[in-house]
CSV table of C-alpha atoms in Angstrom, one decimal:
chain,number,residue,atom,x,y,z
A,1,MET,CA,-53.7,-158.7,8.0
A,2,LEU,CA,-50.6,-158.9,10.2
A,3,SER,CA,-52.2,-161.1,12.8
A,4,ARG,CA,-53.4,-163.6,10.1
A,5,LYS,CA,-49.8,-164.1,8.8
A,6,GLY,CA,-48.5,-164.7,12.3
A,7,ILE,CA,-46.3,-161.6,12.5
A,8,ILE,CA,-48.2,-160.2,15.6
A,9,PRO,CA,-49.5,-162.6,18.2
A,10,GLU,CA,-53.3,-162.8,18.4
A,11,GLU,CA,-53.4,-161.8,22.1
A,12,TYR,CA,-51.8,-158.5,21.3
A,13,VAL,CA,-54.2,-157.5,18.5
A,14,LEU,CA,-56.6,-154.7,19.5
A,15,THR,CA,-60.3,-155.3,19.1
A,16,ARG,CA,-62.3,-153.2,16.8
A,17,LEU,CA,-64.9,-151.3,18.7
A,18,ALA,CA,-66.8,-149.8,15.8
A,19,GLU,CA,-68.0,-153.0,14.1
A,20,ASP,CA,-67.5,-156.7,13.8
A,21,PRO,CA,-65.6,-157.7,10.6
A,22,ALA,CA,-67.3,-161.1,10.5
A,23,GLU,CA,-70.8,-159.5,10.6
A,24,PRO,CA,-72.4,-158.6,7.2
A,25,ARG,CA,-72.8,-154.8,6.9
A,26,TYR,CA,-75.9,-155.0,4.7
A,27,ARG,CA,-78.0,-156.8,7.3
A,28,ALA,CA,-79.1,-155.0,10.4
A,29,ARG,CA,-79.3,-157.1,13.5
A,30,GLU,CA,-82.6,-157.3,15.4
A,31,ARG,CA,-81.7,-156.2,19.0
A,32,ARG,CA,-83.8,-156.1,22.0
A,33,ALA,CA,-84.9,-152.7,23.3
A,34,ARG,CA,-82.5,-151.2,25.8
A,35,PHE,CA,-83.6,-149.3,29.0
A,36,VAL,CA,-80.8,-146.7,28.8
A,37,SER,CA,-79.1,-145.8,25.6
A,38,LYS,CA,-75.3,-145.5,25.2
A,39,ASN,CA,-75.4,-141.7,25.6
A,40,GLY,CA,-77.4,-141.9,28.9
A,41,ASN,CA,-80.9,-141.1,27.7
A,42,CYS,CA,-83.7,-143.3,29.1
A,43,ASN,CA,-85.4,-145.2,26.3
A,44,VAL,CA,-88.9,-144.9,27.7
A,45,ALA,CA,-92.0,-143.5,25.9
A,46,HIS,CA,-94.7,-142.2,28.2
A,47,LYS,CA,-98.1,-142.7,26.7
A,48,ASN,CA,-101.8,-142.1,27.6
A,49,ILE,CA,-101.0,-139.5,30.4
A,50,ARG,CA,-104.5,-138.3,31.3
A,51,GLU,CA,-103.5,-135.8,34.0
A,52,GLN,CA,-101.7,-133.3,31.8
A,53,GLY,CA,-102.5,-130.5,34.2
A,54,ARG,CA,-99.8,-131.7,36.6
A,55,PHE,CA,-97.2,-130.3,34.2
A,56,LEU,CA,-98.7,-126.8,34.5
A,57,GLN,CA,-98.4,-126.9,38.3
A,58,ASP,CA,-94.6,-126.7,37.9
A,59,VAL,CA,-94.4,-124.2,35.0
A,60,PHE,CA,-90.7,-123.4,35.5
A,61,THR,CA,-89.6,-127.1,35.3
A,62,THR,CA,-91.8,-127.6,32.3
A,63,LEU,CA,-90.2,-124.6,30.5
A,64,VAL,CA,-86.7,-125.9,31.3
A,65,ASP,CA,-87.5,-129.4,30.0
A,66,LEU,CA,-88.8,-128.0,26.7
A,67,LYS,CA,-86.7,-128.1,23.6
A,68,TRP,CA,-84.8,-125.0,22.6
A,69,PRO,CA,-87.1,-124.0,19.6
A,70,HIS,CA,-90.1,-124.2,21.9
A,71,THR,CA,-88.4,-122.3,24.7
A,72,LEU,CA,-87.3,-119.5,22.3
A,73,LEU,CA,-90.8,-119.3,20.8
A,74,ILE,CA,-92.3,-119.0,24.3
A,75,PHE,CA,-89.7,-116.4,25.2
A,76,THR,CA,-90.5,-114.3,22.1
A,77,MET,CA,-94.2,-114.6,22.4
A,78,SER,CA,-94.3,-113.8,26.1
A,79,PHE,CA,-92.8,-110.4,25.4
A,80,LEU,CA,-94.8,-109.7,22.2
A,81,CYS,CA,-98.1,-110.6,23.9
A,82,SER,CA,-97.4,-108.5,26.9
A,83,TRP,CA,-96.4,-105.5,24.8
A,84,LEU,CA,-99.5,-105.8,22.7
A,85,LEU,CA,-101.8,-106.3,25.7
A,86,PHE,CA,-100.5,-103.1,27.5
A,87,ALA,CA,-100.4,-101.3,24.1
A,88,MET,CA,-104.2,-101.9,23.9
A,89,ALA,CA,-104.6,-100.7,27.5
A,90,TRP,CA,-102.7,-97.4,26.7
A,91,TRP,CA,-104.7,-96.9,23.5
A,92,LEU,CA,-108.0,-97.4,25.4
A,93,ILE,CA,-106.9,-94.9,28.1
A,94,ALA,CA,-106.0,-92.4,25.4
A,95,PHE,CA,-109.2,-93.0,23.5
A,96,ALA,CA,-111.4,-92.6,26.7
A,97,HIS,CA,-109.6,-89.4,27.6
A,98,GLY,CA,-109.9,-88.0,24.2
A,99,ASP,CA,-106.2,-87.8,23.5
A,100,LEU,CA,-106.6,-89.3,20.0
A,101,ALA,CA,-108.6,-86.2,19.0
A,102,PRO,CA,-106.7,-83.2,20.4
A,103,ASP,CA,-109.4,-80.7,19.4
A,104,GLU,CA,-112.1,-82.5,21.5
A,105,GLY,CA,-109.9,-83.6,24.5
A,106,SER,CA,-108.4,-81.7,27.3
A,107,ALA,CA,-105.3,-79.7,27.1
A,108,VAL,CA,-103.2,-82.2,29.2
A,109,PRO,CA,-103.2,-85.8,27.9
A,110,CYS,CA,-102.8,-88.9,30.0
A,111,VAL,CA,-99.8,-89.9,27.9
A,112,THR,CA,-98.1,-87.4,25.7
A,113,SER,CA,-97.5,-88.1,22.0
A,114,ILE,CA,-100.0,-91.0,21.6
A,115,HIS,CA,-102.0,-90.5,18.5
A,116,SER,CA,-102.6,-94.1,17.2
A,117,PHE,CA,-102.2,-97.7,18.2
A,118,SER,CA,-98.7,-97.7,16.8
A,119,SER,CA,-97.6,-94.9,19.1
A,120,ALA,CA,-99.3,-96.8,22.0
A,121,PHE,CA,-97.4,-99.9,21.1
A,122,LEU,CA,-94.1,-98.0,21.1
A,123,PHE,CA,-94.8,-96.5,24.4
A,124,SER,CA,-95.6,-100.0,25.8
A,125,ILE,CA,-92.2,-101.2,24.7
A,126,GLU,CA,-90.5,-98.2,26.3
A,127,VAL,CA,-92.2,-98.7,29.6
A,128,GLN,CA,-91.6,-102.5,29.9
A,129,VAL,CA,-87.9,-102.5,28.8
A,130,THR,CA,-87.2,-99.1,30.3
A,131,ILE,CA,-85.8,-97.6,27.2
A,132,GLY,CA,-87.2,-94.1,27.6
A,133,PHE,CA,-86.6,-92.2,24.4
A,134,GLY,CA,-88.2,-89.1,26.0
A,135,GLY,CA,-90.9,-88.4,23.4
A,136,ARG,CA,-93.7,-90.0,25.4
A,137,MET,CA,-94.4,-89.9,29.1
A,138,VAL,CA,-97.2,-90.4,31.6
A,139,THR,CA,-98.7,-87.2,33.1
A,140,GLU,CA,-100.6,-86.5,36.4
A,141,GLU,CA,-103.9,-86.1,34.5
A,142,CYS,CA,-105.1,-89.8,34.7
A,143,PRO,CA,-104.6,-91.9,37.9
A,144,LEU,CA,-105.6,-95.0,35.8
A,145,ALA,CA,-102.6,-94.4,33.6
A,146,ILE,CA,-100.3,-94.4,36.6
A,147,LEU,CA,-101.8,-97.7,37.8
A,148,ILE,CA,-101.3,-99.3,34.4
A,149,LEU,CA,-97.7,-98.0,34.5
A,150,ILE,CA,-97.0,-99.8,37.8
A,151,VAL,CA,-98.7,-103.0,36.7
A,152,GLN,CA,-96.8,-103.2,33.5
A,153,ASN,CA,-93.4,-102.7,35.3
A,154,ILE,CA,-94.2,-105.5,37.7
A,155,VAL,CA,-95.4,-107.8,34.9
A,156,GLY,CA,-92.3,-107.0,32.8
A,157,LEU,CA,-90.0,-107.8,35.8
A,158,MET,CA,-91.7,-111.1,36.3
A,159,ILE,CA,-91.4,-112.1,32.7
A,160,ASN,CA,-87.7,-111.2,32.6
A,161,ALA,CA,-87.0,-113.1,35.8
A,162,ILE,CA,-88.8,-116.3,34.7
A,163,MET,CA,-87.6,-116.4,31.1
A,164,LEU,CA,-84.0,-115.4,31.8
A,165,GLY,CA,-83.9,-117.9,34.7
A,166,CYS,CA,-85.3,-120.6,32.4
A,167,ILE,CA,-82.6,-119.9,29.7
A,168,PHE,CA,-79.9,-119.9,32.3
A,169,MET,CA,-81.0,-123.2,33.7
A,170,LYS,CA,-81.2,-124.7,30.2
A,171,THR,CA,-77.6,-123.6,29.5
A,172,ALA,CA,-76.3,-124.8,32.9
A,173,GLN,CA,-78.1,-128.1,33.1
A,174,ALA,CA,-76.3,-130.9,34.9
A,175,HIS,CA,-76.4,-133.3,31.9
A,176,ARG,CA,-74.3,-130.9,29.9
A,177,ARG,CA,-71.4,-131.6,32.1
A,178,ALA,CA,-72.0,-135.3,31.7
A,179,GLU,CA,-71.2,-135.0,28.0
A,180,THR,CA,-67.5,-135.0,28.9
A,181,LEU,CA,-67.8,-138.0,31.2
A,182,ILE,CA,-67.2,-141.0,28.9
A,183,PHE,CA,-67.5,-144.8,29.3
A,184,SER,CA,-65.9,-147.5,27.3
A,185,LYS,CA,-68.1,-148.7,24.4
A,186,HIS,CA,-67.6,-152.3,25.5
A,187,ALA,CA,-67.4,-154.0,28.9
A,188,VAL,CA,-65.1,-157.0,29.5
A,189,ILE,CA,-65.1,-160.1,31.7
A,190,ALA,CA,-61.7,-161.5,32.7
A,191,LEU,CA,-59.8,-162.8,35.6
A,192,ARG,CA,-58.7,-160.4,38.3
A,193,HIS,CA,-57.3,-161.7,41.7
A,194,SER,CA,-58.3,-165.2,40.6
A,195,ARG,CA,-61.9,-164.2,40.2
A,196,LEU,CA,-64.1,-163.5,37.2
A,197,CYS,CA,-64.8,-159.8,37.1
A,198,PHE,CA,-67.0,-157.6,35.1
A,199,MET,CA,-64.9,-154.5,34.1
A,200,LEU,CA,-65.5,-151.2,32.4
A,201,ARG,CA,-63.5,-148.0,32.0
A,202,VAL,CA,-64.7,-144.5,32.9
A,203,GLY,CA,-63.0,-141.2,32.3
A,204,ASP,CA,-63.4,-137.4,32.5
A,205,LEU,CA,-62.2,-135.2,29.6
A,206,ARG,CA,-62.2,-132.0,31.5
A,207,LYS,CA,-59.5,-130.8,33.9
A,208,SER,CA,-62.2,-129.5,36.4
A,209,MET,CA,-62.9,-132.5,38.6
A,210,ILE,CA,-66.1,-134.2,39.7
A,211,ILE,CA,-66.3,-133.9,43.5
A,212,SER,CA,-67.6,-136.8,45.6
A,213,ALA,CA,-68.0,-139.0,42.5
A,214,THR,CA,-69.8,-142.3,43.1
A,215,ILE,CA,-70.6,-145.1,40.7
A,216,ARG,CA,-73.4,-147.6,40.8
A,217,MET,CA,-74.4,-150.5,38.6
A,218,GLN,CA,-77.7,-152.3,38.1
A,219,VAL,CA,-78.7,-155.3,36.1
A,220,VAL,CA,-82.1,-155.0,34.3
A,221,ARG,CA,-83.8,-158.0,32.9
A,222,LYS,CA,-87.2,-159.6,32.6
A,223,THR,CA,-88.1,-161.9,35.4
A,224,THR,CA,-91.1,-163.9,36.7
A,225,SER,CA,-91.9,-164.2,40.4
A,226,PRO,CA,-92.9,-167.5,42.0
A,227,GLU,CA,-96.5,-166.4,41.9
A,228,GLY,CA,-96.4,-166.0,38.1
A,229,GLU,CA,-96.1,-162.2,38.0
A,230,VAL,CA,-94.1,-161.0,35.1
A,231,VAL,CA,-91.7,-158.1,35.9
A,232,PRO,CA,-90.5,-156.6,32.6
A,233,LEU,CA,-87.8,-154.4,34.1
A,234,HIS,CA,-86.5,-156.1,37.2
A,235,GLN,CA,-83.6,-154.0,38.6
A,236,VAL,CA,-80.9,-155.5,40.8
A,237,GLU,CA,-78.3,-153.4,42.5
A,238,ILE,CA,-74.8,-154.9,42.4
A,239,PRO,CA,-71.7,-153.4,44.0
A,240,MET,CA,-68.9,-151.9,42.0
A,241,GLU,CA,-65.3,-152.0,43.2
A,242,ASN,CA,-62.3,-149.9,42.5
A,243,GLY,CA,-58.7,-149.7,43.7
A,244,VAL,CA,-59.6,-148.0,47.0
A,245,GLY,CA,-62.8,-150.0,47.7
A,246,GLY,CA,-66.4,-148.9,47.8
A,247,ASN,CA,-68.3,-146.9,45.3
A,248,SER,CA,-66.5,-143.5,45.7
A,249,ILE,CA,-63.9,-142.8,43.1
A,250,PHE,CA,-61.2,-140.1,42.5
A,251,LEU,CA,-61.7,-139.4,38.8
A,252,VAL,CA,-58.6,-137.5,38.1
A,253,ALA,CA,-57.6,-140.0,35.4
A,254,PRO,CA,-59.5,-142.8,33.6
A,255,LEU,CA,-60.3,-145.7,36.0
A,256,ILE,CA,-61.2,-149.3,35.4
A,257,ILE,CA,-64.2,-150.1,37.6
A,258,TYR,CA,-64.9,-153.8,38.2
A,259,HIS,CA,-67.5,-156.0,39.8
A,260,ALA,CA,-66.3,-159.3,41.3
A,261,ILE,CA,-68.7,-162.0,40.1
A,262,ASP,CA,-69.4,-164.0,43.3
A,263,ALA,CA,-72.3,-166.1,44.6
A,264,ASN,CA,-74.4,-162.9,45.4
A,265,SER,CA,-74.0,-161.5,41.9
A,266,PRO,CA,-76.7,-161.8,39.3
A,267,LEU,CA,-74.0,-162.6,36.8
A,268,TYR,CA,-73.0,-165.7,38.7
A,269,ASP,CA,-74.4,-168.1,36.0
A,270,LEU,CA,-73.4,-166.0,33.0
A,271,ALA,CA,-71.5,-168.0,30.4
A,272,PRO,CA,-69.6,-166.9,27.3
A,273,SER,CA,-72.3,-168.5,25.2
A,274,ASP,CA,-74.9,-166.2,26.7
A,275,LEU,CA,-73.3,-163.0,25.3
A,276,HIS,CA,-75.4,-162.6,22.2
A,277,HIS,CA,-77.8,-159.9,21.1
A,278,HIS,CA,-80.9,-162.1,21.8
A,279,GLN,CA,-80.0,-162.5,25.5
A,280,ASP,CA,-82.3,-160.6,27.9
A,281,LEU,CA,-79.6,-158.8,29.8
A,282,GLU,CA,-78.8,-155.1,30.3
A,283,ILE,CA,-76.2,-153.6,32.7
A,284,ILE,CA,-76.8,-150.0,33.6
A,285,VAL,CA,-73.9,-147.9,35.0
A,286,ILE,CA,-74.6,-144.6,36.8
A,287,LEU,CA,-71.9,-142.1,37.7
A,288,GLU,CA,-72.9,-139.2,40.0
A,289,GLY,CA,-71.0,-136.3,41.4
A,290,VAL,CA,-70.8,-132.6,42.0
A,291,VAL,CA,-69.3,-130.3,39.4
A,292,GLU,CA,-66.4,-128.5,40.8
A,293,THR,CA,-66.9,-125.2,39.0
A,294,THR,CA,-70.7,-124.8,39.4
A,295,GLY,CA,-71.5,-126.9,42.4
A,296,ILE,CA,-74.4,-128.6,40.5
A,297,THR,CA,-74.9,-132.3,40.9
A,298,THR,CA,-74.5,-134.2,37.6
A,299,GLN,CA,-75.2,-137.7,36.5
A,300,ALA,CA,-73.8,-139.7,33.6
A,301,ARG,CA,-75.4,-143.0,32.5
A,302,THR,CA,-74.7,-145.7,30.0
A,303,SER,CA,-75.6,-149.3,29.5
A,304,TYR,CA,-74.2,-152.6,28.1
A,305,LEU,CA,-76.2,-155.2,26.4
A,306,ALA,CA,-75.1,-158.8,26.3
A,307,ASP,CA,-73.4,-158.5,22.9
A,308,GLU,CA,-71.5,-155.5,24.2
A,309,ILE,CA,-69.7,-157.5,26.8
A,310,LEU,CA,-66.4,-159.1,25.7
A,311,TRP,CA,-65.4,-162.3,27.4
A,312,GLY,CA,-61.7,-162.9,27.9
A,313,GLN,CA,-60.6,-159.3,27.2
A,314,ARG,CA,-58.7,-156.7,29.2
A,315,PHE,CA,-58.3,-153.0,28.7
A,316,VAL,CA,-54.9,-151.8,27.5
A,317,PRO,CA,-53.0,-149.3,29.7
A,318,ILE,CA,-53.4,-145.7,28.6
A,319,VAL,CA,-51.7,-143.8,31.5
A,320,ALA,CA,-48.0,-143.3,31.2
A,321,GLU,CA,-45.5,-141.0,33.0
A,322,GLU,CA,-43.9,-138.4,30.8
A,323,ASP,CA,-41.7,-135.5,31.8
A,324,GLY,CA,-42.5,-135.7,35.4
A,325,ARG,CA,-46.3,-135.9,35.0
A,326,TYR,CA,-48.9,-138.5,34.0
A,327,SER,CA,-50.1,-138.5,30.4
A,328,VAL,CA,-53.4,-140.1,29.3
A,329,ASP,CA,-53.8,-141.4,25.7
A,330,TYR,CA,-57.5,-141.3,25.0
A,331,SER,CA,-57.1,-142.8,21.5
A,332,LYS,CA,-56.8,-146.2,23.3
A,333,PHE,CA,-59.6,-145.6,25.8
A,334,GLY,CA,-61.8,-148.5,24.6
A,335,ASN,CA,-59.1,-150.8,23.2
A,336,THR,CA,-58.7,-154.3,24.7
A,337,ILE,CA,-56.5,-157.3,24.4
A,338,LYS,CA,-57.2,-161.0,24.8
A,339,VAL,CA,-56.1,-162.6,28.0
A,340,PRO,CA,-56.4,-166.3,29.2
A,341,THR,CA,-59.9,-166.7,30.7
A,342,PRO,CA,-61.8,-169.9,31.6
A,343,LEU,CA,-64.8,-170.4,29.3
A,344,CYS,CA,-67.2,-171.2,32.1
A,345,THR,CA,-69.5,-169.5,34.5
A,346,ALA,CA,-68.3,-168.1,37.9
A,347,ARG,CA,-70.3,-170.8,39.6
A,348,GLN,CA,-68.5,-173.5,37.7
A,349,LEU,CA,-65.2,-171.9,38.5
A,350,ASP,CA,-66.0,-171.8,42.2
A,351,GLU,CA,-67.1,-175.5,42.2
A,352,ASP,CA,-64.1,-176.7,40.2
A,353,HIS,CA,-60.8,-174.9,41.0
A,354,SER,CA,-58.9,-177.2,38.7
A,355,LEU,CA,-60.2,-175.1,35.8
A,356,LEU,CA,-58.2,-172.1,37.2
A,357,ASP,CA,-55.2,-174.2,37.9
A,358,ALA,CA,-55.1,-175.7,34.4
A,359,LEU,CA,-55.5,-172.2,32.9
A,360,THR,CA,-52.6,-170.9,35.1
A,361,LEU,CA,-50.4,-173.9,34.1
A,362,ALA,CA,-51.2,-173.5,30.4
A,363,SER,CA,-50.5,-169.7,30.5
A,364,ALA,CA,-47.2,-170.4,32.3
A,365,ARG,CA,-46.1,-173.1,29.8
A,366,GLY,CA,-47.0,-170.9,26.7
A,367,PRO,CA,-44.2,-168.2,27.0
A,368,LEU,CA,-41.7,-170.8,28.2
A,369,ARG,CA,-42.3,-173.0,25.2
A,370,LYS,CA,-42.0,-170.1,22.8
A,371,ARG,CA,-38.8,-169.0,24.4
A,372,SER,CA,-37.2,-172.5,24.3
A,373,MET,CA,-38.2,-172.8,20.6
A,374,ALA,CA,-36.7,-169.4,19.9
A,375,VAL,CA,-33.4,-170.5,21.6
A,376,ALA,CA,-33.3,-173.8,19.7
A,377,LYS,CA,-33.7,-172.0,16.3
A,378,ALA,CA,-31.1,-169.4,17.1
A,379,LYS,CA,-27.8,-170.0,15.3
A,380,PRO,CA,-24.5,-169.1,16.9
A,381,LYS,CA,-22.7,-166.2,15.3
A,382,PHE,CA,-19.2,-167.9,15.8
A,383,SER,CA,-17.7,-171.3,16.7
A,384,ILE,CA,-14.5,-172.6,18.2
A,385,SER,CA,-12.9,-175.5,16.4
A,386,PRO,CA,-11.0,-178.2,18.3
A,387,ASP,CA,-7.9,-177.5,16.2
A,388,SER,CA,-7.7,-174.0,17.6
A,389,LEU,CA,-7.5,-175.3,21.1
A,390,SER,CA,-4.6,-177.6,20.5
């Protein structure tokens, strides 16, 4: 409202990241499928996998990859099934030895105080979880009972090791740390060092740092080879740059990572008119590093479709110095402002430098003209008449 009335200049109005006001809310746009979602999950469905047995060759990884309800169900059933299996073994030993009928059996039972399947089941639980209430115990009468006791202890230790290790790995998975690694919802293209640059902002919400953090970017689009082969997901690696150069970053505060669009860039022929939701373009950003507290390698991913790239925008500063230390305002993490940017491709800008010169001249005249008009409209607060000088 303020920008429409001219109170606030248009170039200082923050863009809305949640929605486009000019877009009708009741109509959902048809967008092309994206390879990587905004939260980093790969949007790929695996179908018609015939060799399902390969997953059973790596049981531990399969258990870790399962969802929590399935993992807890397997965790519970593994203990219940083992208790029931060995309870049946203890009941059969007692039945064969005649301990279930004390009048017909020997004076010394294989396991004391086993009179039914329920008591055998309770004894199985006591053996496997080492509770030891003291009412039931194995005697020297039956060597087979001693063997079953050893086997059940070994099996119980293996189940404990596998299931507890699986639950620990699920709670300490690397992608959990990636939940606090955030990317800007939109990417921008603007001038930096007299070159068109693709820019995005990345930040870490935790105080514990990501060690040896590196960032990579890939462009994914559908291409066709000269031989006529259609490549639906053609991935092109493009370099990302930061203030110190290279892909390594020191992520102690939010950083603006940029890619200079040059002749070797796949974005060299990208124009502002191409940034719509029907354009076959997806830019994937991958951040990798080692978690400082756990030493586990983590990876955070996001992607930008063509309509999520803002042309002629720049991220607002969010780092300020307060009370002798730097303060980060995450409420403005994804906010941008409009900046003068040529409405042409990087190729056209390299071929015709006059476009950049004209833009520089226009941006220099703009503030000067506004200032001169403001001075002309200003009225003096006092005046000196000629009579007072005489």
